[in-house]
PDB file of C-alpha atoms and ligand atoms in Angstrom:
ATOM      1  CA  MET A 696    -131.372  25.131  90.172  1.00 97.00           C
ATOM      2  CA  ARG A 697    -132.541  28.743  89.999  1.00 98.00           C
ATOM      3  CA  ILE A 698    -136.219  29.711  90.193  1.00 98.00           C
ATOM      4  CA  ASP A 699    -137.411  33.251  89.384  1.00 98.00           C
ATOM      5  CA  ILE A 700    -140.995  33.962  90.385  1.00 98.00           C
ATOM      6  CA  ILE A 701    -142.875  36.908  88.880  1.00 98.00           C
ATOM      7  CA  THR A 702    -145.770  37.963  91.086  1.00 98.00           C
ATOM      8  CA  VAL A 703    -147.890  40.913  92.190  1.00 96.00           C
ATOM      9  CA  LEU A 704    -147.925  39.512  95.746  1.00 96.00           C
ATOM     10  CA  PRO A 705    -144.415  38.418  96.755  1.00 96.00           C
ATOM     11  CA  GLU A 706    -145.368  38.546 100.443  1.00 95.00           C
ATOM     12  CA  LEU A 707    -147.962  35.808  99.874  1.00 93.00           C
ATOM     13  CA  LEU A 708    -145.248  33.531  98.518  1.00 93.00           C
ATOM     14  CA  LYS A 709    -142.305  34.014 100.821  1.00 94.00           C
ATOM     15  CA  SER A 710    -143.185  32.052 103.938  1.00 93.00           C
ATOM     16  CA  PRO A 711    -143.056  28.521 102.428  1.00 93.00           C
ATOM     17  CA  PHE A 712    -139.438  29.223 101.502  1.00 95.00           C
ATOM     18  CA  GLU A 713    -138.556  30.382 105.011  1.00 95.00           C
ATOM     19  CA  ALA A 714    -139.309  27.074 106.705  1.00 90.00           C
ATOM     20  CA  SER A 715    -138.798  23.357 106.480  1.00 85.00           C
ATOM     21  CA  ILE A 716    -137.149  21.461 103.638  1.00 92.00           C
ATOM     22  CA  LEU A 717    -137.377  24.369 101.212  1.00 94.00           C
ATOM     23  CA  LYS A 718    -135.365  26.613 103.513  1.00 95.00           C
ATOM     24  CA  ARG A 719    -132.805  23.844 104.036  1.00 94.00           C
ATOM     25  CA  ALA A 720    -132.433  23.419 100.284  1.00 96.00           C
ATOM     26  CA  ILE A 721    -131.913  27.174  99.840  1.00 97.00           C
ATOM     27  CA  ASP A 722    -129.440  27.382 102.753  1.00 96.00           C
ATOM     28  CA  ALA A 723    -127.469  24.481 101.256  1.00 96.00           C
ATOM     29  CA  ASN A 724    -127.330  26.325  97.891  1.00 97.00           C
ATOM     30  CA  LEU A 725    -129.101  23.464  96.144  1.00 96.00           C
ATOM     31  CA  VAL A 726    -131.671  25.926  94.842  1.00 98.00           C
ATOM     32  CA  SER A 727    -132.094  29.700  94.773  1.00 98.00           C
ATOM     33  CA  VAL A 728    -135.495  31.369  94.627  1.00 98.00           C
ATOM     34  CA  HIS A 729    -135.894  35.007  93.525  1.00 98.00           C
ATOM     35  CA  PHE A 730    -139.079  37.061  93.723  1.00 98.00           C
ATOM     36  CA  HIS A 731    -139.843  39.838  91.250  1.00 98.00           C
ATOM     37  CA  ASN A 732    -142.669  42.218  92.037  1.00 98.00           C
ATOM     38  CA  LEU A 733    -144.444  42.875  88.748  1.00 98.00           C
ATOM     39  CA  ARG A 734    -145.532  46.258  90.085  1.00 97.00           C
ATOM     40  CA  ASP A 735    -141.891  47.411  89.790  1.00 98.00           C
ATOM     41  CA  PHE A 736    -142.264  46.989  86.018  1.00 98.00           C
ATOM     42  CA  GLY A 737    -145.652  48.762  85.826  1.00 98.00           C
ATOM     43  CA  ILE A 738    -146.443  51.500  83.329  1.00 98.00           C
ATOM     44  CA  GLY A 739    -146.764  55.240  84.065  1.00 97.00           C
ATOM     45  CA  ASN A 740    -147.082  57.178  87.308  1.00 96.00           C
ATOM     46  CA  TYR A 741    -149.416  54.581  88.780  1.00 96.00           C
ATOM     47  CA  LYS A 742    -147.187  51.649  87.797  1.00 97.00           C
ATOM     48  CA  SER A 743    -150.190  50.018  86.105  1.00 97.00           C
ATOM     49  CA  ILE A 744    -150.007  46.325  85.379  1.00 97.00           C
ATOM     50  CA  ASP A 745    -153.582  45.581  84.301  1.00 97.00           C
ATOM     51  CA  ASP A 746    -156.424  47.026  82.250  1.00 97.00           C
ATOM     52  CA  THR A 747    -159.967  46.252  81.110  1.00 97.00           C
ATOM     53  CA  GLN A 748    -160.697  43.586  78.502  1.00 97.00           C
ATOM     54  CA  PHE A 749    -161.032  44.455  74.825  1.00 97.00           C
ATOM     55  CA  GLY A 750    -164.479  43.419  73.649  1.00 97.00           C
ATOM     56  CA  GLY A 751    -165.944  44.026  77.097  1.00 97.00           C
ATOM     57  CA  GLY A 752    -166.376  41.653  79.995  1.00 94.00           C
ATOM     58  CA  ALA A 753    -165.849  41.662  83.737  1.00 94.00           C
ATOM     59  CA  GLY A 754    -162.404  41.567  85.304  1.00 94.00           C
ATOM     60  CA  MET A 755    -159.026  43.088  84.629  1.00 96.00           C
ATOM     61  CA  VAL A 756    -156.382  41.580  82.375  1.00 97.00           C
ATOM     62  CA  MET A 757    -152.641  41.688  83.091  1.00 97.00           C
ATOM     63  CA  MET A 758    -150.904  43.689  80.348  1.00 98.00           C
ATOM     64  CA  ILE A 759    -148.088  42.325  78.234  1.00 98.00           C
ATOM     65  CA  GLU A 760    -145.656  45.234  78.584  1.00 98.00           C
ATOM     66  CA  PRO A 761    -144.737  44.959  82.308  1.00 98.00           C
ATOM     67  CA  ILE A 762    -144.406  41.178  81.970  1.00 98.00           C
ATOM     68  CA  ASP A 763    -142.280  41.556  78.824  1.00 98.00           C
ATOM     69  CA  THR A 764    -140.004  44.070  80.577  1.00 98.00           C
ATOM     70  CA  CYS A 765    -139.521  41.749  83.558  1.00 98.00           C
ATOM     71  CA  ILE A 766    -138.994  38.536  81.553  1.00 98.00           C
ATOM     72  CA  SER A 767    -136.685  40.267  79.045  1.00 98.00           C
ATOM     73  CA  LYS A 768    -134.540  41.631  81.874  1.00 98.00           C
ATOM     74  CA  LEU A 769    -134.186  38.133  83.327  1.00 98.00           C
ATOM     75  CA  GLN A 770    -133.469  36.630  79.908  1.00 98.00           C
ATOM     76  CA  SER A 771    -130.714  39.193  79.322  1.00 98.00           C
ATOM     77  CA  GLU A 772    -128.978  37.803  82.418  1.00 98.00           C
ATOM     78  CA  ARG A 773    -129.221  34.058  81.736  1.00 98.00           C
ATOM     79  CA  THR A 774    -130.939  31.455  79.574  1.00 98.00           C
ATOM     80  CA  TYR A 775    -134.139  29.892  80.870  1.00 98.00           C
ATOM     81  CA  ASP A 776    -135.117  26.279  80.218  1.00 98.00           C
ATOM     82  CA  GLU A 777    -138.782  26.788  80.983  1.00 98.00           C
ATOM     83  CA  ILE A 778    -141.137  29.771  81.491  1.00 98.00           C
ATOM     84  CA  ILE A 779    -144.141  28.446  83.354  1.00 99.00           C
ATOM     85  CA  TYR A 780    -147.491  30.186  83.724  1.00 98.00           C
ATOM     86  CA  MET A 781    -149.687  29.130  86.658  1.00 98.00           C
ATOM     87  CA  THR A 782    -153.279  29.011  85.424  1.00 98.00           C
ATOM     88  CA  PRO A 783    -156.419  26.938  86.067  1.00 96.00           C
ATOM     89  CA  ASP A 784    -156.602  26.050  82.354  1.00 96.00           C
ATOM     90  CA  GLY A 785    -153.060  24.602  82.291  1.00 97.00           C
ATOM     91  CA  GLU A 786    -152.092  20.914  82.366  1.00 98.00           C
ATOM     92  CA  HIS A 787    -152.675  19.279  85.735  1.00 98.00           C
ATOM     93  CA  LEU A 788    -149.572  19.114  87.898  1.00 98.00           C
ATOM     94  CA  ASN A 789    -148.518  15.535  88.590  1.00 97.00           C
ATOM     95  CA  GLN A 790    -145.381  13.700  89.700  1.00 96.00           C
ATOM     96  CA  GLY A 791    -144.199  13.254  86.102  1.00 96.00           C
ATOM     97  CA  ILE A 792    -144.266  17.021  85.497  1.00 97.00           C
ATOM     98  CA  ALA A 793    -142.551  17.658  88.849  1.00 97.00           C
ATOM     99  CA  ASN A 794    -139.786  15.167  87.958  1.00 96.00           C
ATOM    100  CA  HIS A 795    -139.342  16.804  84.547  1.00 97.00           C
ATOM    101  CA  VAL A 796    -139.180  20.385  85.864  1.00 98.00           C
ATOM    102  CA  SER A 797    -136.853  19.432  88.750  1.00 97.00           C
ATOM    103  CA  LEU A 798    -134.157  18.537  86.193  1.00 96.00           C
ATOM    104  CA  LYS A 799    -134.051  22.068  84.740  1.00 98.00           C
ATOM    105  CA  LYS A 800    -131.350  24.604  85.549  1.00 98.00           C
ATOM    106  CA  ASN A 801    -133.156  27.950  85.322  1.00 98.00           C
ATOM    107  CA  ILE A 802    -136.907  28.434  85.324  1.00 98.00           C
ATOM    108  CA  ILE A 803    -139.306  31.367  85.527  1.00 99.00           C
ATOM    109  CA  ILE A 804    -142.735  30.978  87.105  1.00 98.00           C
ATOM    110  CA  LEU A 805    -145.311  33.638  86.238  1.00 98.00           C
ATOM    111  CA  CYS A 806    -148.242  33.963  88.631  1.00 98.00           C
ATOM    112  CA  GLY A 807    -151.512  35.143  87.098  1.00 94.00           C
ATOM    113  CA  HIS A 808    -153.970  37.465  88.831  1.00 89.00           C
ATOM    114  CA  TYR A 809    -157.358  39.024  88.117  1.00 81.00           C
ATOM    115  CA  LYS A 810    -158.790  37.411  84.970  1.00 89.00           C
ATOM    116  CA  GLY A 811    -155.328  36.327  83.869  1.00 95.00           C
ATOM    117  CA  VAL A 812    -152.749  37.592  81.379  1.00 98.00           C
ATOM    118  CA  ASP A 813    -153.188  38.965  77.847  1.00 98.00           C
ATOM    119  CA  GLN A 814    -153.129  35.924  75.531  1.00 98.00           C
ATOM    120  CA  ARG A 815    -150.078  37.368  73.751  1.00 98.00           C
ATOM    121  CA  VAL A 816    -147.983  36.824  76.920  1.00 98.00           C
ATOM    122  CA  ARG A 817    -148.787  33.134  76.653  1.00 98.00           C
ATOM    123  CA  ASP A 818    -148.101  33.030  72.918  1.00 98.00           C
ATOM    124  CA  LYS A 819    -144.802  34.923  73.119  1.00 98.00           C
ATOM    125  CA  PHE A 820    -143.113  33.727  76.302  1.00 98.00           C
ATOM    126  CA  ILE A 821    -144.715  30.762  78.006  1.00 98.00           C
ATOM    127  CA  THR A 822    -143.315  27.263  77.431  1.00 98.00           C
ATOM    128  CA  ARG A 823    -145.554  25.433  79.878  1.00 98.00           C
ATOM    129  CA  GLU A 824    -148.888  26.154  81.583  1.00 98.00           C
ATOM    130  CA  ILE A 825    -149.628  24.383  84.842  1.00 98.00           C
ATOM    131  CA  SER A 826    -152.766  24.068  86.970  1.00 98.00           C
ATOM    132  CA  ILE A 827    -152.775  22.585  90.470  1.00 98.00           C
ATOM    133  CA  GLY A 828    -156.395  21.434  90.181  1.00 98.00           C
ATOM    134  CA  ASP A 829    -159.867  22.114  88.870  1.00 97.00           C
ATOM    135  CA  TYR A 830    -160.683  25.095  91.064  1.00 96.00           C
ATOM    136  CA  VAL A 831    -159.923  28.775  90.698  1.00 95.00           C
ATOM    137  CA  LEU A 832    -157.511  30.402  93.148  1.00 96.00           C
ATOM    138  CA  SER A 833    -157.363  34.157  93.564  1.00 94.00           C
ATOM    139  CA  GLY A 834    -153.898  34.122  92.021  1.00 96.00           C
ATOM    140  CA  GLY A 835    -151.156  31.787  90.853  1.00 97.00           C
ATOM    141  CA  GLU A 836    -148.991  32.303  93.968  1.00 97.00           C
ATOM    142  CA  LEU A 837    -150.259  29.374  96.010  1.00 97.00           C
ATOM    143  CA  GLY A 838    -150.025  27.180  92.928  1.00 98.00           C
ATOM    144  CA  ALA A 839    -146.439  28.355  92.403  1.00 98.00           C
ATOM    145  CA  ALA A 840    -145.620  27.462  96.027  1.00 97.00           C
ATOM    146  CA  VAL A 841    -147.068  23.972  95.513  1.00 98.00           C
ATOM    147  CA  LEU A 842    -145.102  23.518  92.286  1.00 98.00           C
ATOM    148  CA  CYS A 843    -141.857  24.711  93.932  1.00 98.00           C
ATOM    149  CA  ASP A 844    -142.307  22.368  96.889  1.00 97.00           C
ATOM    150  CA  ALA A 845    -142.949  19.414  94.558  1.00 97.00           C
ATOM    151  CA  ILE A 846    -139.843  20.111  92.450  1.00 97.00           C
ATOM    152  CA  ILE A 847    -137.375  21.273  95.094  1.00 97.00           C
ATOM    153  CA  ARG A 848    -137.739  18.109  97.192  1.00 95.00           C
ATOM    154  CA  LEU A 849    -136.694  16.100  94.119  1.00 95.00           C
ATOM    155  CA  ILE A 850    -133.383  17.913  93.640  1.00 94.00           C
ATOM    156  CA  PRO A 851    -130.548  15.513  94.567  1.00 91.00           C
ATOM    157  CA  GLY A 852    -129.290  16.222  98.089  1.00 92.00           C
ATOM    158  CA  VAL A 853    -132.432  18.012  99.295  1.00 93.00           C
ATOM    159  CA  LEU A 854    -133.929  14.964 100.990  1.00 90.00           C
ATOM    160  CA  GLY A 855    -131.773  12.666 103.081  1.00 80.00           C
ATOM    161  CA  ASN A 856    -131.822   8.941 102.443  1.00 67.00           C
ATOM    162  CA  GLU A 857    -134.318   8.469 105.219  1.00 52.00           C
ATOM    163  CA  THR A 858    -136.916  10.507 103.343  1.00 59.00           C
ATOM    164  CA  SER A 859    -135.906   9.529  99.839  1.00 68.00           C
ATOM    165  CA  ALA A 860    -138.318  10.785  97.208  1.00 77.00           C
ATOM    166  CA  LEU A 861    -137.973   7.463  95.412  1.00 72.00           C
ATOM    167  CA  THR A 862    -140.441   5.814  97.793  1.00 74.00           C
ATOM    168  CA  ASP A 863    -143.071   8.556  97.497  1.00 81.00           C
ATOM    169  CA  SER A 864    -146.565   7.897  96.292  1.00 80.00           C
ATOM    170  CA  PHE A 865    -146.766   8.215  92.466  1.00 84.00           C
ATOM    171  CA  GLN A 866    -143.020   7.801  91.978  1.00 77.00           C
ATOM    172  CA  ASP A 867    -143.561   4.272  90.614  1.00 84.00           C
ATOM    173  CA  GLY A 868    -147.058   5.035  89.336  1.00 90.00           C
ATOM    174  CA  LEU A 869    -148.658   3.662  92.529  1.00 95.00           C
ATOM    175  CA  LEU A 870    -149.788   5.129  95.834  1.00 96.00           C
ATOM    176  CA  ALA A 871    -147.463   4.444  98.777  1.00 94.00           C
ATOM    177  CA  PRO A 872    -148.266   1.442 101.033  1.00 96.00           C
ATOM    178  CA  PRO A 873    -149.374   1.853 104.694  1.00 97.00           C
ATOM    179  CA  ILE A 874    -146.603   2.690 107.167  1.00 97.00           C
ATOM    180  CA  TYR A 875    -146.270   2.064 110.920  1.00 98.00           C
ATOM    181  CA  THR A 876    -144.061   3.022 113.830  1.00 97.00           C
ATOM    182  CA  LYS A 877    -143.957   2.393 117.606  1.00 97.00           C
ATOM    183  CA  PRO A 878    -145.801   1.190 119.581  1.00 98.00           C
ATOM    184  CA  ARG A 879    -146.323  -2.310 118.208  1.00 97.00           C
ATOM    185  CA  GLU A 880    -149.856  -2.318 119.581  1.00 98.00           C
ATOM    186  CA  TYR A 881    -152.036   0.679 120.448  1.00 98.00           C
ATOM    187  CA  ASP A 882    -155.483   0.345 121.981  1.00 98.00           C
ATOM    188  CA  GLY A 883    -155.831  -3.090 120.374  1.00 98.00           C
ATOM    189  CA  LEU A 884    -154.657  -1.835 116.965  1.00 98.00           C
ATOM    190  CA  LYS A 885    -151.819  -4.056 115.768  1.00 98.00           C
ATOM    191  CA  VAL A 886    -149.029  -3.576 113.266  1.00 98.00           C
ATOM    192  CA  PRO A 887    -149.025  -6.274 110.519  1.00 98.00           C
ATOM    193  CA  GLU A 888    -146.860  -9.230 111.665  1.00 98.00           C
ATOM    194  CA  VAL A 889    -144.833  -9.413 108.456  1.00 98.00           C
ATOM    195  CA  LEU A 890    -143.088  -6.141 109.342  1.00 98.00           C
ATOM    196  CA  PHE A 891    -141.415  -7.873 112.333  1.00 98.00           C
ATOM    197  CA  SER A 892    -140.374 -10.944 110.365  1.00 97.00           C
ATOM    198  CA  GLY A 893    -136.912  -9.645 109.470  1.00 97.00           C
ATOM    199  CA  ASN A 894    -137.535 -11.232 106.053  1.00 98.00           C
ATOM    200  CA  PHE A 895    -136.850  -8.281 103.770  1.00 97.00           C
ATOM    201  CA  PRO A 896    -137.883  -9.831 100.443  1.00 98.00           C
ATOM    202  CA  GLU A 897    -141.138 -10.832 102.154  1.00 98.00           C
ATOM    203  CA  ILE A 898    -141.612  -7.301 103.546  1.00 98.00           C
ATOM    204  CA  GLU A 899    -140.927  -5.786 100.129  1.00 97.00           C
ATOM    205  CA  LYS A 900    -143.460  -8.148  98.552  1.00 98.00           C
ATOM    206  CA  TRP A 901    -146.062  -7.159 101.161  1.00 98.00           C
ATOM    207  CA  ARG A 902    -145.418  -3.459 100.521  1.00 97.00           C
ATOM    208  CA  GLU A 903    -145.776  -3.897  96.772  1.00 97.00           C
ATOM    209  CA  GLU A 904    -149.056  -5.772  97.233  1.00 98.00           C
ATOM    210  CA  GLN A 905    -150.397  -3.131  99.616  1.00 98.00           C
ATOM    211  CA  ALA A 906    -149.389  -0.334  97.235  1.00 96.00           C
ATOM    212  CA  TYR A 907    -151.212  -2.096  94.427  1.00 97.00           C
ATOM    213  CA  LEU A 908    -154.346  -2.757  96.528  1.00 98.00           C
ATOM    214  CA  ARG A 909    -154.473   0.828  97.796  1.00 97.00           C
ATOM    215  CA  THR A 910    -154.068   2.192  94.276  1.00 97.00           C
ATOM    216  CA  LYS A 911    -156.749  -0.165  92.914  1.00 97.00           C
ATOM    217  CA  GLU A 912    -159.166   0.930  95.634  1.00 98.00           C
ATOM    218  CA  ARG A 913    -158.495   4.682  95.683  1.00 98.00           C
ATOM    219  CA  ARG A 914    -157.053   5.610  92.290  1.00 97.00           C
ATOM    220  CA  PRO A 915    -157.868   2.904  89.728  1.00 97.00           C
ATOM    221  CA  ASP A 916    -157.201   5.523  87.017  1.00 95.00           C
ATOM    222  CA  LEU A 917    -153.465   5.267  87.835  1.00 94.00           C
ATOM    223  CA  LEU A 918    -153.490   1.575  86.847  1.00 95.00           C
ATOM    224  CA  ASP A 919    -154.927   2.349  83.399  1.00 89.00           C
ATOM    225  CA  ASP A 920    -151.640   3.424  81.828  1.00 69.00           C
TER     226      ASP A 920
HETATM  227  N1  ADE B 875    -154.385  30.350  89.332  1.00 90.18           N
HETATM  228  C1  ADE B 875    -155.691  30.367  89.657  1.00 90.18           C
HETATM  229  N2  ADE B 875    -156.173  29.141  89.825  1.00 90.18           N
HETATM  230  C2  ADE B 875    -155.134  28.271  89.617  1.00 90.18           C
HETATM  231  C3  ADE B 875    -154.996  26.862  89.652  1.00 90.18           C
HETATM  232  N3  ADE B 875    -156.011  26.064  89.934  1.00 90.18           N
HETATM  233  N4  ADE B 875    -153.786  26.349  89.390  1.00 90.18           N
HETATM  234  C4  ADE B 875    -152.740  27.156  89.090  1.00 90.18           C
HETATM  235  N5  ADE B 875    -152.817  28.485  89.043  1.00 90.18           N
HETATM  236  C5  ADE B 875    -153.999  29.049  89.314  1.00 90.18           C
END
């Protein structure tokens, strides 16, 4: 998979990709991530990328031309399956969207800033608009990092068997059950007996029940569909 990220603040985005599972995935050539500084495509001597709103109103709007130049350059080099715009008024990111996007070959992620982008950018280029929650960030970069983390860990080979994404919360529409490790007892707090039974069908049944109970208690909305 190849991910191209268009941003005015590449330095804000880089560190998540220089550590942990994301770095491992990049080093193993399972994914490549490329940053494009929108400023490099700015207009005029000042390399402008934004201007005031037509009709008045506070806040600057990102202009279409620098974004068009950047996206068109990328599109002249390869075909993109999805051009995603990070925005608080997009659809809420969830595991289903992450699964879907992780299957794509080439994607572009556009990070918004200021008030956002000229509507014509969205009309002309964007195939999907994603929000990471009902709050406004100062830019789309942190949202893009969250989206990339969620999709990259799903790419086959990125996680070992021991951390398989298949047992994650949400992957079967339920939250994950409680988990335990050594010691067997800590300060009077005991691990459920069934986990020592060696009876794997029984353990699996217990886990399924716990996942259901936890979901019912914390996220009953997930059981609705
Ligand atoms: N940009 C600003 N706020 C955002 C949010 N909540 N999700 C995605 N991108 C954003």
